[in-house]
Coordinates of C-alpha atoms in Angstrom, one line a residue:
Chain Q
M1 CA 158.7 96.8 162.0
P2 CA 155.5 94.6 161.1
I3 CA 156.6 90.9 160.1
V4 CA 154.1 89.1 157.4
T5 CA 154.2 85.7 156.6
I6 CA 152.9 84.0 153.8
Q7 CA 152.0 80.1 153.9
I8 CA 150.7 78.7 150.4
T9 CA 150.7 75.5 148.8
R10 CA 154.0 75.2 146.2
E11 CA 152.1 75.4 142.9
G12 CA 154.1 77.5 140.2
T13 CA 154.1 80.8 141.8
T14 CA 156.1 83.2 139.7
P15 CA 158.6 85.8 141.3
E16 CA 156.4 88.4 139.6
Q17 CA 153.2 86.9 141.5
K18 CA 156.0 86.7 145.0
A19 CA 157.4 90.3 144.0
A20 CA 153.5 91.2 144.1
L21 CA 152.8 89.7 147.2
I22 CA 155.4 91.1 148.9
K23 CA 154.5 94.8 147.7
G24 CA 151.1 94.1 148.3
A25 CA 151.7 92.7 151.5
T26 CA 153.9 95.7 152.5
D27 CA 151.4 98.3 151.1
L28 CA 148.6 97.2 153.2
M29 CA 150.9 97.1 156.3
S30 CA 152.0 100.9 155.4
E31 CA 148.6 102.2 154.3
V32 CA 146.7 100.8 157.2
L33 CA 148.9 100.7 160.1
N34 CA 151.5 103.4 158.7
K35 CA 154.7 101.2 159.0
P36 CA 157.4 102.2 157.4
P37 CA 158.2 99.8 153.9
A38 CA 162.0 99.9 155.0
L39 CA 161.6 97.9 158.9
T40 CA 158.7 95.5 157.0
F41 CA 159.8 91.8 156.2
V42 CA 157.5 89.7 154.3
V43 CA 158.6 86.3 154.4
I44 CA 156.4 83.5 151.7
Q45 CA 156.3 79.6 152.8
E46 CA 155.7 77.4 150.1
V47 CA 154.3 74.1 151.2
E48 CA 154.5 71.0 149.1
L49 CA 150.8 69.7 148.6
A50 CA 151.7 66.8 150.1
D51 CA 152.7 68.8 153.3
W52 CA 149.1 70.3 153.7
G53 CA 145.8 68.5 154.7
V54 CA 142.4 70.0 154.4
A55 CA 139.4 68.3 155.9
G56 CA 141.6 65.6 157.1
L57 CA 142.9 64.9 153.5
P58 CA 146.3 65.9 151.9
V59 CA 145.4 68.5 149.2
E60 CA 145.5 67.0 146.3
E61 CA 143.5 63.5 147.7
F62 CA 141.1 66.4 149.5
R63 CA 140.6 68.1 145.5
R64 CA 140.3 64.5 143.9
Q65 CA 137.7 63.7 146.2
T66 CA 135.9 67.1 146.3
G67 CA 136.4 67.3 142.9
S68 CA 138.2 70.9 143.2
E69 CA 140.5 72.5 140.8
P70 CA 143.8 73.8 141.9
N71 CA 143.5 77.7 142.8
G72 CA 139.9 76.4 144.4
D73 CA 141.2 76.3 147.4
Chain P
M1 CA 162.2 73.5 177.2
P2 CA 162.6 76.8 174.8
I3 CA 162.3 76.8 170.8
V4 CA 164.4 78.9 169.3
T5 CA 163.9 79.6 165.2
I6 CA 166.4 81.4 163.2
Q7 CA 165.1 82.3 159.3
I8 CA 167.9 83.5 157.5
T9 CA 167.6 84.0 153.3
R10 CA 169.3 80.7 151.7
E11 CA 173.5 82.1 151.1
G12 CA 175.3 80.0 151.8
T13 CA 175.2 78.8 154.8
T14 CA 178.1 76.0 156.4
P15 CA 177.1 73.3 157.9
E16 CA 179.8 74.7 160.1
Q17 CA 178.0 78.1 160.7
K18 CA 174.7 76.5 161.4
A19 CA 176.6 74.5 164.6
A20 CA 177.7 77.2 165.7
L21 CA 174.0 78.8 165.3
I22 CA 172.8 75.8 167.4
K23 CA 175.3 76.6 170.0
G24 CA 174.7 80.6 170.2
A25 CA 171.5 80.3 170.9
T26 CA 171.0 77.4 173.1
D27 CA 174.4 79.0 175.6
L28 CA 172.5 82.2 175.1
M29 CA 169.3 80.5 176.9
S30 CA 171.5 78.6 179.5
E31 CA 173.1 81.7 180.4
V32 CA 170.1 84.0 180.7
L33 CA 167.5 81.7 182.0
N34 CA 169.4 78.9 182.6
K35 CA 167.6 76.8 180.4
P36 CA 169.3 73.1 180.3
P37 CA 170.6 72.3 176.7
A38 CA 168.9 69.0 176.5
L39 CA 165.5 70.4 176.4
T40 CA 166.3 73.4 174.0
F41 CA 165.4 73.2 170.8
V42 CA 166.9 75.2 167.6
V43 CA 165.1 75.3 164.1
I44 CA 166.8 76.8 160.7
Q45 CA 164.7 78.1 158.6
E46 CA 166.4 78.9 155.1
V47 CA 164.4 80.9 153.1
E48 CA 164.9 81.6 149.0
L49 CA 165.8 84.8 148.1
A50 CA 162.9 85.3 146.1
D51 CA 160.5 84.1 149.1
W52 CA 162.0 87.2 151.4
G53 CA 160.4 90.6 151.2
V54 CA 161.9 94.1 152.6
A55 CA 160.8 97.7 151.8
G56 CA 158.0 95.7 149.3
L57 CA 160.7 94.3 147.5
P58 CA 162.2 91.2 146.9
V59 CA 165.2 91.2 148.6
E60 CA 167.9 91.2 145.6
E61 CA 165.7 93.9 143.5
F62 CA 166.0 95.9 147.0
R63 CA 169.8 95.7 147.3
R64 CA 170.1 96.1 143.2
Q65 CA 168.2 99.1 144.1
T66 CA 169.8 100.3 147.4
G67 CA 173.3 98.6 146.0
S68 CA 173.5 97.1 149.5
E69 CA 175.6 93.8 150.3
P70 CA 174.3 89.8 150.2
N71 CA 175.4 90.1 154.0
G72 CA 174.4 94.0 154.3
D73 CA 171.0 93.5 155.5
Chain V
M1 CA 167.9 90.8 157.6
P2 CA 167.5 87.6 159.9
I3 CA 164.5 86.9 162.2
V4 CA 165.0 84.8 165.1
T5 CA 161.7 83.7 167.5
I6 CA 162.3 82.5 171.0
Q7 CA 159.6 80.9 172.4
I8 CA 159.5 80.4 176.6
T9 CA 157.4 79.2 178.7
R10 CA 155.7 81.7 180.7
E11 CA 157.3 82.1 184.3
G12 CA 158.4 85.6 185.3
T13 CA 161.3 86.4 182.7
T14 CA 162.2 89.8 183.3
P15 CA 162.4 92.9 180.9
E16 CA 166.5 92.8 181.4
Q17 CA 166.4 89.3 180.5
K18 CA 164.6 89.7 177.3
A19 CA 167.0 92.8 176.3
A20 CA 169.7 90.2 176.9
L21 CA 168.2 87.8 174.8
I22 CA 167.4 90.2 172.0
K23 CA 170.7 91.3 172.4
G24 CA 172.4 88.0 172.7
A25 CA 170.5 87.1 169.3
T26 CA 171.4 89.8 167.5
D27 CA 174.9 89.6 168.3
L28 CA 174.9 85.7 167.3
M29 CA 173.7 86.4 163.7
S30 CA 176.1 89.1 163.9
E31 CA 179.2 87.0 165.0
V32 CA 178.2 84.1 162.9
L33 CA 176.7 85.2 159.8
N34 CA 177.5 89.0 159.6
K35 CA 174.1 90.0 159.8
P36 CA 173.7 94.0 160.5
P37 CA 172.3 94.0 163.8
A38 CA 169.7 97.0 162.3
L39 CA 168.2 94.5 160.2
T40 CA 167.8 91.6 162.2
F41 CA 164.6 91.0 164.4
V42 CA 163.9 89.1 167.8
V43 CA 160.5 88.4 168.8
I44 CA 160.0 86.9 171.9
Q45 CA 156.8 84.6 172.4
E46 CA 155.8 83.4 175.9
V47 CA 153.5 80.8 176.0
E48 CA 151.3 79.6 179.4
L49 CA 152.3 76.6 181.1
A50 CA 149.1 75.4 180.8
D51 CA 149.7 75.5 176.8
W52 CA 153.0 74.1 176.7
G53 CA 153.6 70.1 176.4
V54 CA 156.5 67.8 176.6
A55 CA 156.1 64.0 177.5
G56 CA 152.1 64.4 176.2
L57 CA 151.5 66.1 179.6
P58 CA 150.9 70.1 180.4
V59 CA 154.7 71.4 181.8
E60 CA 153.4 71.6 185.2
E61 CA 152.2 68.0 185.4
F62 CA 155.4 66.9 183.9
R63 CA 157.4 68.5 186.5
R64 CA 155.1 67.0 189.2
Q65 CA 155.3 63.5 187.9
T66 CA 158.8 64.0 187.2
G67 CA 160.0 66.7 190.3
S68 CA 162.0 68.8 187.5
E69 CA 162.5 72.1 189.2
P70 CA 160.5 75.4 187.0
N71 CA 164.1 76.0 185.5
G72 CA 165.2 72.2 184.7
D73 CA 163.5 71.9 181.5
Chain F
M1 CA 139.3 76.5 161.9
P2 CA 142.4 75.8 163.5
I3 CA 145.7 75.1 161.8
V4 CA 148.1 72.6 163.5
T5 CA 152.1 73.0 162.2
I6 CA 153.8 69.7 162.7
Q7 CA 157.9 70.2 162.8
I8 CA 159.7 66.9 162.5
T9 CA 163.4 66.3 161.2
R10 CA 163.8 65.4 157.1
E11 CA 164.3 61.4 157.1
G12 CA 162.1 60.1 154.6
T13 CA 158.5 60.3 156.1
T14 CA 156.5 59.0 153.7
P15 CA 153.3 60.2 152.0
E16 CA 151.3 57.6 153.5
Q17 CA 152.4 58.5 157.0
K18 CA 152.0 62.1 156.0
A19 CA 148.2 61.4 155.2
A20 CA 148.1 59.6 159.0
L21 CA 149.4 62.6 160.4
I22 CA 147.2 65.1 158.7
K23 CA 144.0 62.6 159.4
G24 CA 145.0 62.2 162.7
A25 CA 145.9 65.8 164.0
T26 CA 142.6 66.7 162.0
D27 CA 140.5 64.0 163.9
L28 CA 142.4 65.2 167.2
M29 CA 140.7 68.7 166.7
S30 CA 137.6 67.7 165.9
E31 CA 137.2 65.1 168.8
V32 CA 138.6 67.6 171.7
L33 CA 137.3 70.7 170.1
N34 CA 134.5 69.7 167.9
K35 CA 136.1 71.7 165.3
P36 CA 135.1 71.0 161.6
P37 CA 137.5 69.0 159.5
A38 CA 136.8 71.2 156.5
L39 CA 137.6 74.2 158.1
T40 CA 141.1 72.5 160.0
F41 CA 144.4 73.4 158.5
V42 CA 147.8 70.8 158.8
V43 CA 150.9 71.7 157.8
I44 CA 154.1 69.6 157.8
Q45 CA 157.6 71.3 157.6
E46 CA 160.3 69.2 157.3
V47 CA 163.5 70.3 158.5
E48 CA 167.1 69.1 157.5
L49 CA 168.9 67.1 160.2
A50 CA 171.3 70.2 159.8
D51 CA 169.3 72.6 160.4
W52 CA 167.6 71.1 164.1
G53 CA 169.3 71.8 167.0
V54 CA 169.0 69.5 170.3
A55 CA 171.4 70.3 173.7
G56 CA 173.4 72.7 171.6
L57 CA 174.4 70.4 168.9
P58 CA 173.1 69.5 165.4
V59 CA 170.9 66.6 165.9
E60 CA 173.3 64.2 163.8
E61 CA 176.3 65.1 166.2
F62 CA 173.9 64.5 169.1
R63 CA 173.1 61.4 168.1
R64 CA 176.9 60.3 167.4
Q65 CA 178.0 62.3 170.7
T66 CA 174.8 60.0 172.8
G67 CA 174.3 56.9 170.5
S68 CA 170.8 57.4 170.2
E69 CA 169.1 56.1 166.9
P70 CA 167.3 58.2 164.4
N71 CA 163.9 57.6 165.9
G72 CA 165.4 57.3 169.3
D73 CA 164.4 61.6 169.0
Chain T
M1 CA 144.1 77.6 151.5
P2 CA 146.7 80.9 152.2
I3 CA 148.0 81.6 156.3
V4 CA 148.9 84.5 156.9
T5 CA 150.2 85.4 159.4
I6 CA 150.5 89.1 160.3
Q7 CA 153.2 89.8 163.8
I8 CA 153.2 93.8 165.1
T9 CA 153.9 95.0 167.8
R10 CA 151.2 95.8 170.3
E11 CA 150.6 99.5 170.0
G12 CA 146.7 100.0 170.4
T13 CA 145.1 98.3 166.9
T14 CA 142.1 98.8 166.5
P15 CA 139.0 96.6 165.8
E16 CA 139.0 98.2 162.6
Q17 CA 142.4 98.7 161.4
K18 CA 142.3 94.9 162.1
A19 CA 139.6 93.9 160.0
A20 CA 141.2 96.0 157.5
L21 CA 144.4 94.1 157.2
I22 CA 142.5 90.7 157.5
K23 CA 140.3 92.0 154.3
G24 CA 143.4 93.4 152.5
A25 CA 145.7 90.3 153.2
T26 CA 142.4 87.9 151.9
D27 CA 141.7 90.1 148.8
L28 CA 146.1 90.2 148.2
M29 CA 146.0 86.8 148.4
S30 CA 142.6 86.3 146.0
E31 CA 143.6 89.0 143.0
V32 CA 147.7 87.7 143.5
L33 CA 147.2 84.1 143.2
N34 CA 143.3 83.6 142.8
K35 CA 143.0 81.9 146.0
P36 CA 139.4 81.5 147.4
P37 CA 138.8 83.6 150.4
A38 CA 136.5 81.1 152.3
L39 CA 139.8 78.8 152.8
T40 CA 141.9 81.8 153.4
F41 CA 143.2 82.0 156.7
V42 CA 144.7 85.4 158.4
V43 CA 145.9 85.4 161.5
I44 CA 147.2 88.3 163.3
Q45 CA 149.6 88.5 166.4
E46 CA 150.4 91.1 168.5
V47 CA 153.4 91.3 170.1
E48 CA 154.4 93.5 173.5
L49 CA 156.8 96.2 172.6
A50 CA 159.3 94.5 175.5
D51 CA 158.9 90.8 173.4
W52 CA 160.2 92.7 170.0
G53 CA 163.9 93.6 169.2
V54 CA 165.6 95.3 166.7
A55 CA 169.2 96.7 166.1
G56 CA 170.0 94.5 169.4
L57 CA 167.7 96.1 171.4
P58 CA 164.3 96.3 173.4
V59 CA 161.9 98.6 170.4
E60 CA 161.3 101.4 173.1
E61 CA 164.9 101.1 173.8
F62 CA 165.8 101.3 170.1
R63 CA 162.9 104.1 170.0
R64 CA 165.2 106.1 172.7
Q65 CA 168.3 105.7 171.0
T66 CA 167.2 107.0 167.8
G67 CA 164.5 109.0 168.2
S68 CA 162.0 107.3 165.9
E69 CA 158.0 107.6 166.6
P70 CA 156.2 104.7 167.3
N71 CA 155.1 104.0 163.9
G72 CA 158.5 105.4 162.5
D73 CA 159.3 101.6 163.0
Chain W
M1 CA 162.5 65.5 168.5
P2 CA 159.0 67.1 166.6
I3 CA 157.2 70.6 167.7
V4 CA 153.0 70.8 166.6
T5 CA 151.7 73.8 167.0
I6 CA 148.4 74.1 167.7
Q7 CA 146.7 77.7 166.7
I8 CA 142.8 78.0 167.9
T9 CA 140.9 80.7 168.0
R10 CA 140.7 81.9 172.2
E11 CA 137.0 80.4 173.0
G12 CA 137.1 79.3 176.7
T13 CA 139.2 76.1 175.8
T14 CA 139.7 74.0 179.4
P15 CA 142.6 73.1 181.1
E16 CA 141.2 69.7 180.5
Q17 CA 140.8 69.9 176.2
K18 CA 144.6 71.7 176.0
A19 CA 146.1 67.8 178.4
A20 CA 144.6 66.3 176.0
L21 CA 145.4 67.8 172.8
I22 CA 148.8 67.5 173.8
K23 CA 148.6 63.8 174.7
G24 CA 146.5 63.2 171.2
A25 CA 149.6 65.5 169.4
T26 CA 152.2 63.7 171.1
D27 CA 150.4 60.2 170.8
L28 CA 149.8 60.7 166.9
M29 CA 153.8 61.7 166.8
S30 CA 154.7 58.5 168.6
E31 CA 152.1 56.3 167.1
V32 CA 152.9 57.1 163.0
L33 CA 156.6 58.1 163.4
N34 CA 157.9 56.2 166.5
K35 CA 158.6 59.5 168.2
P36 CA 159.7 59.5 171.9
P37 CA 157.5 61.3 173.8
A38 CA 159.7 62.5 176.2
L39 CA 161.0 64.8 173.1
T40 CA 158.2 65.8 171.5
F41 CA 156.9 69.3 172.2
V42 CA 153.8 70.7 171.8
V43 CA 152.5 74.2 171.9
I44 CA 149.4 75.9 171.9
Q45 CA 148.5 79.3 170.7
E46 CA 144.9 81.0 171.2
V47 CA 144.2 83.9 169.1
E48 CA 141.8 85.9 170.0
L49 CA 138.4 86.2 167.9
A50 CA 139.7 89.6 166.5
D51 CA 142.8 88.9 165.5
W52 CA 141.5 85.6 163.3
G53 CA 140.3 86.0 159.4
V54 CA 138.2 84.0 157.3
A55 CA 136.9 84.5 153.9
G56 CA 138.4 88.5 154.7
L57 CA 136.3 89.5 157.5
P58 CA 137.2 88.7 161.6
V59 CA 135.9 85.5 162.7
E60 CA 132.4 86.8 164.6
E61 CA 131.7 88.9 162.1
F62 CA 131.9 85.7 159.2
R63 CA 129.4 84.2 162.0
R64 CA 127.1 86.8 161.6
Q65 CA 127.5 87.4 158.2
T66 CA 127.2 83.2 157.5
G67 CA 125.2 82.3 161.3
S68 CA 127.8 79.3 161.8
E69 CA 128.0 78.2 165.0
P70 CA 131.0 79.0 167.4
N71 CA 132.3 75.3 167.4
G72 CA 130.8 75.2 163.6
D73 CA 134.0 76.7 162.4

């Protein structure tokens, strides 16, 4: 009965992508630890860009300063 | 000074129900472990249906496939 | 399919008390939101006293300075 | 590579304050544990007032009963 | 820069299995959302059996009553 | 009444360093958001090296492959 929590920045993740994350995480628990899907919970938490910091900066400012692309981090 | 975090799918939980969850969780900590309510935090996290997975499926798809009711899970 | 996480300081909580917390939290979800126990997870996280801070102090120092009892907080 | 999660009630915290929280938390990890900012994540979680309980009450009711100011808790 | 947290009961998960969980979760974020592995954190939290409850019971009691195998849940 | 959770790898963090993290996090909430220390909780979670992954690898393997120092990440 594992719980997999996936925290990502809120940047347009589609329902299909979320379904793929849920399936992938559940399959992973089944394949590696033989955990039954019926008792595997997956929770996705989308976090606003202003609420996520890296290198001491909010993500958008970090990207501005480093020139990295939205999906480069 | 316990912290009780309650994660539920976002499905119309009313302020009254939330107040009941807060009171019930606080009473539980007090009754079982004698923890003072004044230093007991309860945090409710409502999760969108598309962001919660069980049996490898987003909840709504899980319910569609299994025919289970919204509050059947 | 709620998840209830209970964080408490590690101070000798017995298996019986943990079972009571698990039952109480599950009953609470059932009574208030009609959530089925079979899909309600409860996770207890015991935290070392040195790892829990309040009022800017580790718990033991907080208690020393305020004279509060172990279960007074 | 620490992760610092800051949970606060949703009460108008500005982007500038969030940036200050991110910088401050990152600096703290660097100063105390010499952790590199580039691999320090800070996640801010704002919680609705109705979803946060203390002393067995939702925050707003707690403040009403105790007369405490929004930033008095 | 996603964070994937995997909560499982403490039941002898080997370092190799943990490495497989870390690789699998990182690959999943990369394949589905194109997230760079270098900024993907995976945190595994093992929970004692007495600290995990389902159906209102600690896991071991749940298994005793339902006859389910350790990896049947 | 904020909650600050600090997740770090378990690598010999001393009680004094933990006390400094608790004080620093509490001061940060007070300085930036005027939150009262008496109702600010700080929880430190130390994670075993084998339980923390980055770049698809357990930390120790990541360090072996990249040659980075224990406190270089």
